[in-house]
PDB file of C-alpha atoms in Angstrom:
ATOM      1  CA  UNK A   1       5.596 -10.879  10.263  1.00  0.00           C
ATOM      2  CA  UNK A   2       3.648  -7.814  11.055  1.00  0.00           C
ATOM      3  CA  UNK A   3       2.075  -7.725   7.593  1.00  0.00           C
ATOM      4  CA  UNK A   4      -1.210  -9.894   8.485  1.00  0.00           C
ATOM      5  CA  UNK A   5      -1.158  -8.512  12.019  1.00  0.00           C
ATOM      6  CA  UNK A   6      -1.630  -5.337  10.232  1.00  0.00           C
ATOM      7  CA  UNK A   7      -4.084  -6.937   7.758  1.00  0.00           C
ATOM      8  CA  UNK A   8      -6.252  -8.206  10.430  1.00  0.00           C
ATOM      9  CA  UNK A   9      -6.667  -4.981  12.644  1.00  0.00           C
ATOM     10  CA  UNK A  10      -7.436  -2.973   9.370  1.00  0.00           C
ATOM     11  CA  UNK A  11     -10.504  -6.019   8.682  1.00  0.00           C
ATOM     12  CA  UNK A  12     -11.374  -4.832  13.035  1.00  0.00           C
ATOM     13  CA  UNK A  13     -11.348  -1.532  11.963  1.00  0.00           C
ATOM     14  CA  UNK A  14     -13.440  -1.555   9.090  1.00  0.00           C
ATOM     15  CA  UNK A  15     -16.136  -3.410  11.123  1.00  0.00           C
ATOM     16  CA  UNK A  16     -16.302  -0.740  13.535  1.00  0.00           C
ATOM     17  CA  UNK A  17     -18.984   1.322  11.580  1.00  0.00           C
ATOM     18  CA  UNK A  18     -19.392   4.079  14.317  1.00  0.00           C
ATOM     19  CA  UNK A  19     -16.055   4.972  15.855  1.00  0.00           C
ATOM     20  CA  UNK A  20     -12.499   4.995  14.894  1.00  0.00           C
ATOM     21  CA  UNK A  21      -9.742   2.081  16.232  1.00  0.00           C
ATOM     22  CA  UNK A  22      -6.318   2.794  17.666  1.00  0.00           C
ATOM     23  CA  UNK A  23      -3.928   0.665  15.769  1.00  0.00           C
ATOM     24  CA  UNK A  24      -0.194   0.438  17.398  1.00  0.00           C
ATOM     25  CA  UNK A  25       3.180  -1.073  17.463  1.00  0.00           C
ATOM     26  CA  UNK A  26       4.739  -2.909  20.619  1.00  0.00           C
ATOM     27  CA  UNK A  27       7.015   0.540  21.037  1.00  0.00           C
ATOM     28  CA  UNK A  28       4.945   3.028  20.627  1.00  0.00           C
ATOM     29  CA  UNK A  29       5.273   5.321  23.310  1.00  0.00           C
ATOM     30  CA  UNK A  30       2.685   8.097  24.419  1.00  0.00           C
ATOM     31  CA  UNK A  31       2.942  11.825  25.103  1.00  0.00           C
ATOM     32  CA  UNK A  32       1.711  13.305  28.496  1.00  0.00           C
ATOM     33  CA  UNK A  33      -1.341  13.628  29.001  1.00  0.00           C
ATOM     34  CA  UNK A  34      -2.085  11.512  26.051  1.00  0.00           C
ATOM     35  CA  UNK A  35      -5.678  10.674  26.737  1.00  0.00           C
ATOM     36  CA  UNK A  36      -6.876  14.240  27.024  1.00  0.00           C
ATOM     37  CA  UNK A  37      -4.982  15.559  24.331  1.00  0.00           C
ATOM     38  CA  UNK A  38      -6.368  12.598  21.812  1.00  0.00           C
ATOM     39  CA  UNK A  39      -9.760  13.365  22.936  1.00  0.00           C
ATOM     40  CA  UNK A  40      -8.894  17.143  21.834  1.00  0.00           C
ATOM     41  CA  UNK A  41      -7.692  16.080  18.994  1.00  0.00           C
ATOM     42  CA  UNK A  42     -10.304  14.083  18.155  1.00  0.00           C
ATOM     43  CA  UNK A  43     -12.852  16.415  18.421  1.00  0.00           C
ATOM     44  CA  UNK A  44     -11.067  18.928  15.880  1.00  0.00           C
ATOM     45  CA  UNK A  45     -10.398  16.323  13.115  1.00  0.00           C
ATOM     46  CA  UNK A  46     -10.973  17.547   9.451  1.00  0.00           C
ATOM     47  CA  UNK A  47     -14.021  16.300   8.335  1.00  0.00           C
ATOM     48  CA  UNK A  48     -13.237  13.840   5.893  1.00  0.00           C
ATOM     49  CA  UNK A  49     -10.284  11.686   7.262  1.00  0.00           C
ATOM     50  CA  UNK A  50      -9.559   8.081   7.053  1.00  0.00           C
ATOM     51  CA  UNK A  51      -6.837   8.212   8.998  1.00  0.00           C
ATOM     52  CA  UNK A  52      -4.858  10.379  11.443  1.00  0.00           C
ATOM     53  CA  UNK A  53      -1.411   9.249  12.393  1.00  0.00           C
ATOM     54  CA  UNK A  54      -0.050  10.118  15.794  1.00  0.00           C
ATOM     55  CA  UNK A  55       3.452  10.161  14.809  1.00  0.00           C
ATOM     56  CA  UNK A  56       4.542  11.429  11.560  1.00  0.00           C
ATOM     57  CA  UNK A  57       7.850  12.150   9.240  1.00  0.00           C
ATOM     58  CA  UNK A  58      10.593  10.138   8.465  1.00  0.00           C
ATOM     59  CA  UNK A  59      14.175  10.174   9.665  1.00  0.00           C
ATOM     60  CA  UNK A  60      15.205  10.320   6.227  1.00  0.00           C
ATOM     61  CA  UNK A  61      13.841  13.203   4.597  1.00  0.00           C
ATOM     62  CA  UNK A  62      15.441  12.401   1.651  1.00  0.00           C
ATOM     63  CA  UNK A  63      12.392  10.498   1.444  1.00  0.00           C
ATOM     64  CA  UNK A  64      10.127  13.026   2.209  1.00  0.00           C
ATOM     65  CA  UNK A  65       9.237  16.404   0.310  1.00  0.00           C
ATOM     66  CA  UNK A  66       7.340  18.192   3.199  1.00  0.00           C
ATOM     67  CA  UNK A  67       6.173  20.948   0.960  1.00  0.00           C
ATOM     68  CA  UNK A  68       3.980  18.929  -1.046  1.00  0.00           C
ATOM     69  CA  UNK A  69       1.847  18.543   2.875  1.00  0.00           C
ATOM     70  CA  UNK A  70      -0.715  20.731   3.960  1.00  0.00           C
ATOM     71  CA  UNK A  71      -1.085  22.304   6.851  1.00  0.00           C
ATOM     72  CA  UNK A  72      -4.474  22.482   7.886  1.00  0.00           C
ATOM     73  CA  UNK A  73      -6.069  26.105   9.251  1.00  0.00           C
ATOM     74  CA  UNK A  74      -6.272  25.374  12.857  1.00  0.00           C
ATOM     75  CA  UNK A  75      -2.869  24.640  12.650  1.00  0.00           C
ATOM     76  CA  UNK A  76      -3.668  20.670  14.206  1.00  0.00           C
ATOM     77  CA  UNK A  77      -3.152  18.748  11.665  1.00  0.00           C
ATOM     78  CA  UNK A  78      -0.859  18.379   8.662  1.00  0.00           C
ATOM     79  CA  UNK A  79      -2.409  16.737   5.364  1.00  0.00           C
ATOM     80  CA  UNK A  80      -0.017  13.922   4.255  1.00  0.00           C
ATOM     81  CA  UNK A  81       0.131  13.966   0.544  1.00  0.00           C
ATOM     82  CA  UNK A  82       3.702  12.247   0.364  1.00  0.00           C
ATOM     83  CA  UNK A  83       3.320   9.023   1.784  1.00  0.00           C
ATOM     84  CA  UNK A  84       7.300   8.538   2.150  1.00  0.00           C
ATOM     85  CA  UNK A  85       7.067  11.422   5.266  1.00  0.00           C
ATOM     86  CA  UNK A  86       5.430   8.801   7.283  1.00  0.00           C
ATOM     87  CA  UNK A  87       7.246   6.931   9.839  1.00  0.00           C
ATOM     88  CA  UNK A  88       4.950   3.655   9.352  1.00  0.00           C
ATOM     89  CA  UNK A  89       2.312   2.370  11.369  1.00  0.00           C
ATOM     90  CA  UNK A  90       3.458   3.001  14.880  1.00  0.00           C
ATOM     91  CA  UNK A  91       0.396   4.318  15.997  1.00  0.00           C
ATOM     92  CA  UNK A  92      -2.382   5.671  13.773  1.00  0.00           C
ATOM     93  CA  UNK A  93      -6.238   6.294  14.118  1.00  0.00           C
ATOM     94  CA  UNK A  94      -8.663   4.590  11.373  1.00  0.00           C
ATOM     95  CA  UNK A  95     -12.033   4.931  10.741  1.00  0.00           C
ATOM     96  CA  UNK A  96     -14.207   2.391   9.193  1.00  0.00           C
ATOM     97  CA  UNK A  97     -14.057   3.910   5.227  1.00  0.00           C
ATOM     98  CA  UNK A  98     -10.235   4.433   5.838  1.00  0.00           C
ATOM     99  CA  UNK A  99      -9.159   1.093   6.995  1.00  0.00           C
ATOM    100  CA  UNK A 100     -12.000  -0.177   4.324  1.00  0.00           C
ATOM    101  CA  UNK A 101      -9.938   1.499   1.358  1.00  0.00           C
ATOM    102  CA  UNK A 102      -6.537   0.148   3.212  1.00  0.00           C
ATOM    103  CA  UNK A 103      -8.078  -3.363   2.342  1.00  0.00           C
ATOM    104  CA  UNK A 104      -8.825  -2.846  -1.101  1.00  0.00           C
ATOM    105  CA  UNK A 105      -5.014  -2.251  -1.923  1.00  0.00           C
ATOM    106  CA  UNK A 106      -2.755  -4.039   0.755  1.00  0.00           C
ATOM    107  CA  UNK A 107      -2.647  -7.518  -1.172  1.00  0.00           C
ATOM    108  CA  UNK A 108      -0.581  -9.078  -2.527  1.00  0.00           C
ATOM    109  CA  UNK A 109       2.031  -8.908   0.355  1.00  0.00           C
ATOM    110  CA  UNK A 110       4.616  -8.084  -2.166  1.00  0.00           C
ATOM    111  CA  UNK A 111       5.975  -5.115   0.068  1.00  0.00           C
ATOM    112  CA  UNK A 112       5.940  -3.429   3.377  1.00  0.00           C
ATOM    113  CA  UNK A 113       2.255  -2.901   4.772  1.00  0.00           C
ATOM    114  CA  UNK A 114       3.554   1.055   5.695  1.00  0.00           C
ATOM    115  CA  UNK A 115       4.653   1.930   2.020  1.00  0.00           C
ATOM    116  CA  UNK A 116       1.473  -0.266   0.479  1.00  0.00           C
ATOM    117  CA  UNK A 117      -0.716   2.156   2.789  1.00  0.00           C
ATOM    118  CA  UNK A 118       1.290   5.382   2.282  1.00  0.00           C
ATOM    119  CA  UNK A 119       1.088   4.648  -1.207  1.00  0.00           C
ATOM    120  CA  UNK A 120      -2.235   5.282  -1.419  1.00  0.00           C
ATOM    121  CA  UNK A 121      -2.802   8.599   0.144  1.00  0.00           C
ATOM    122  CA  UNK A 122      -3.765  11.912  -2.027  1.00  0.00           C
ATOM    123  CA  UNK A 123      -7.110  14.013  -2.424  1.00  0.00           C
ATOM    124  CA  UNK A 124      -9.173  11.851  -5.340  1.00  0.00           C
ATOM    125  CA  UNK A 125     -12.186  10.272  -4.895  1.00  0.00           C
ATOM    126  CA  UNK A 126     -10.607   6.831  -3.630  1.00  0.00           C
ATOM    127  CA  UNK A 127      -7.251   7.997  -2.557  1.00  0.00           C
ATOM    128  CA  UNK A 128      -6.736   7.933   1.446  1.00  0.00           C
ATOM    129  CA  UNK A 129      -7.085  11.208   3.673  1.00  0.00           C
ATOM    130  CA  UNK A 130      -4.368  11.206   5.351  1.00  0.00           C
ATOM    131  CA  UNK A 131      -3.552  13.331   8.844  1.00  0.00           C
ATOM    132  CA  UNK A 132      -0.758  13.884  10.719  1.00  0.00           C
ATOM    133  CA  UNK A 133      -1.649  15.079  14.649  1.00  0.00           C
ATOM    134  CA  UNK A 134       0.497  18.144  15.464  1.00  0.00           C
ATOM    135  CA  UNK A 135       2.076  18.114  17.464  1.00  0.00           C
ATOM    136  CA  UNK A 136       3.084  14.586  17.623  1.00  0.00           C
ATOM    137  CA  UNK A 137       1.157  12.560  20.650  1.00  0.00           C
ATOM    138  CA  UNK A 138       3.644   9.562  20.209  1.00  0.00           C
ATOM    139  CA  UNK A 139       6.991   8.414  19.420  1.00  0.00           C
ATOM    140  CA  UNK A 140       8.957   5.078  19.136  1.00  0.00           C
ATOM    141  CA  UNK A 141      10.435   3.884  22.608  1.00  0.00           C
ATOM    142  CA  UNK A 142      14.045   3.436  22.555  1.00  0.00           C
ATOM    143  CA  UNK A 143      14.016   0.314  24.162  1.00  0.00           C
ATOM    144  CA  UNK A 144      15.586  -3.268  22.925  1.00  0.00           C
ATOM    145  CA  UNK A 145      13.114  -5.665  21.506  1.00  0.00           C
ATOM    146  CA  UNK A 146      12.866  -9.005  22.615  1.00  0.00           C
ATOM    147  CA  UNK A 147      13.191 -10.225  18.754  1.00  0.00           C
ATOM    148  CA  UNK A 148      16.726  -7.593  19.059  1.00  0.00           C
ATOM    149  CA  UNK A 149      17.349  -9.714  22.149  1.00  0.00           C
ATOM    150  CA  UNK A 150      16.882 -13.026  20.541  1.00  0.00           C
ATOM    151  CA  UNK A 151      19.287 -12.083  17.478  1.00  0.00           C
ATOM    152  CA  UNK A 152      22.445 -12.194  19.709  1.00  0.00           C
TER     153      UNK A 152
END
């Protein structure tokens, strides 16, 4: 499935030693003016991030205990310290170290690529800085999928 096309635009974005790479699902679907916001964003990220997801927080917030997040001071960004608040890997930002520390964790395939990622975000030393943009600049199009399509 989606598992090694994850896995192989993670190995693209570690390669990429002097930028970041925009990694997406089919349905992601961008804000207005997404372009110039991004670039704002962008240019206010926290200094050390590996990765900066453009839509953030589960459904089921059962899931999801916002309070252990951080805010950060210009009020851009949250700090994602409870992997389960994610909504997966719709569309997400990576830089070379972050996609690099992705790799050194996301096999075995024994489980969904968004929880073996999540999994690994916190503050230590080899743990995954994790960033939410806020506001959002994307959410998942509610439109059928041709593998929905195919089912019936």
């Amino acid at each position: 499935g989606n598992y090694f096309s994850f896995y192989e635009a993670f190995k693209k974005a570690e390669k990429n030693k002097n930028g970041s790479t925009l990694i997406l699902e089919d349905d992601a679907e961008f804000s207005t003016s997404f372009k110039r916001k991004l670039l704002s964003l962008m240019a206010h990220a926290p200094d050390k991030w590996d990765v900066i997801y453009l839509n953030c927080f589960a459904s089921d917030l059962r899931l999801c205990d916002v309070r252990q997040n951080r805010v950060t001071e210009d009020r851009r960004f949250i700090q994602l310290l409870n992997g389960r608040c994610t909504t997966g890997n719709l569309a997400a930002i990576y830089n070379s170290k972050g996609a690099s520390r992705v790799l050194q964790n996301i096999l075995p395939a024994s489980y969904v690529s968004d929880n073996r990622v999540s999994d690994q975000f916190g503050t230590g030393p080899s743990d995954i800085k994790a960033y939410c943009a806020y506001p959002q600049l994307t959410e998942r199009a509610q439109i059928e999928s041709d593998i929905d399509a195919v089912g019936r």
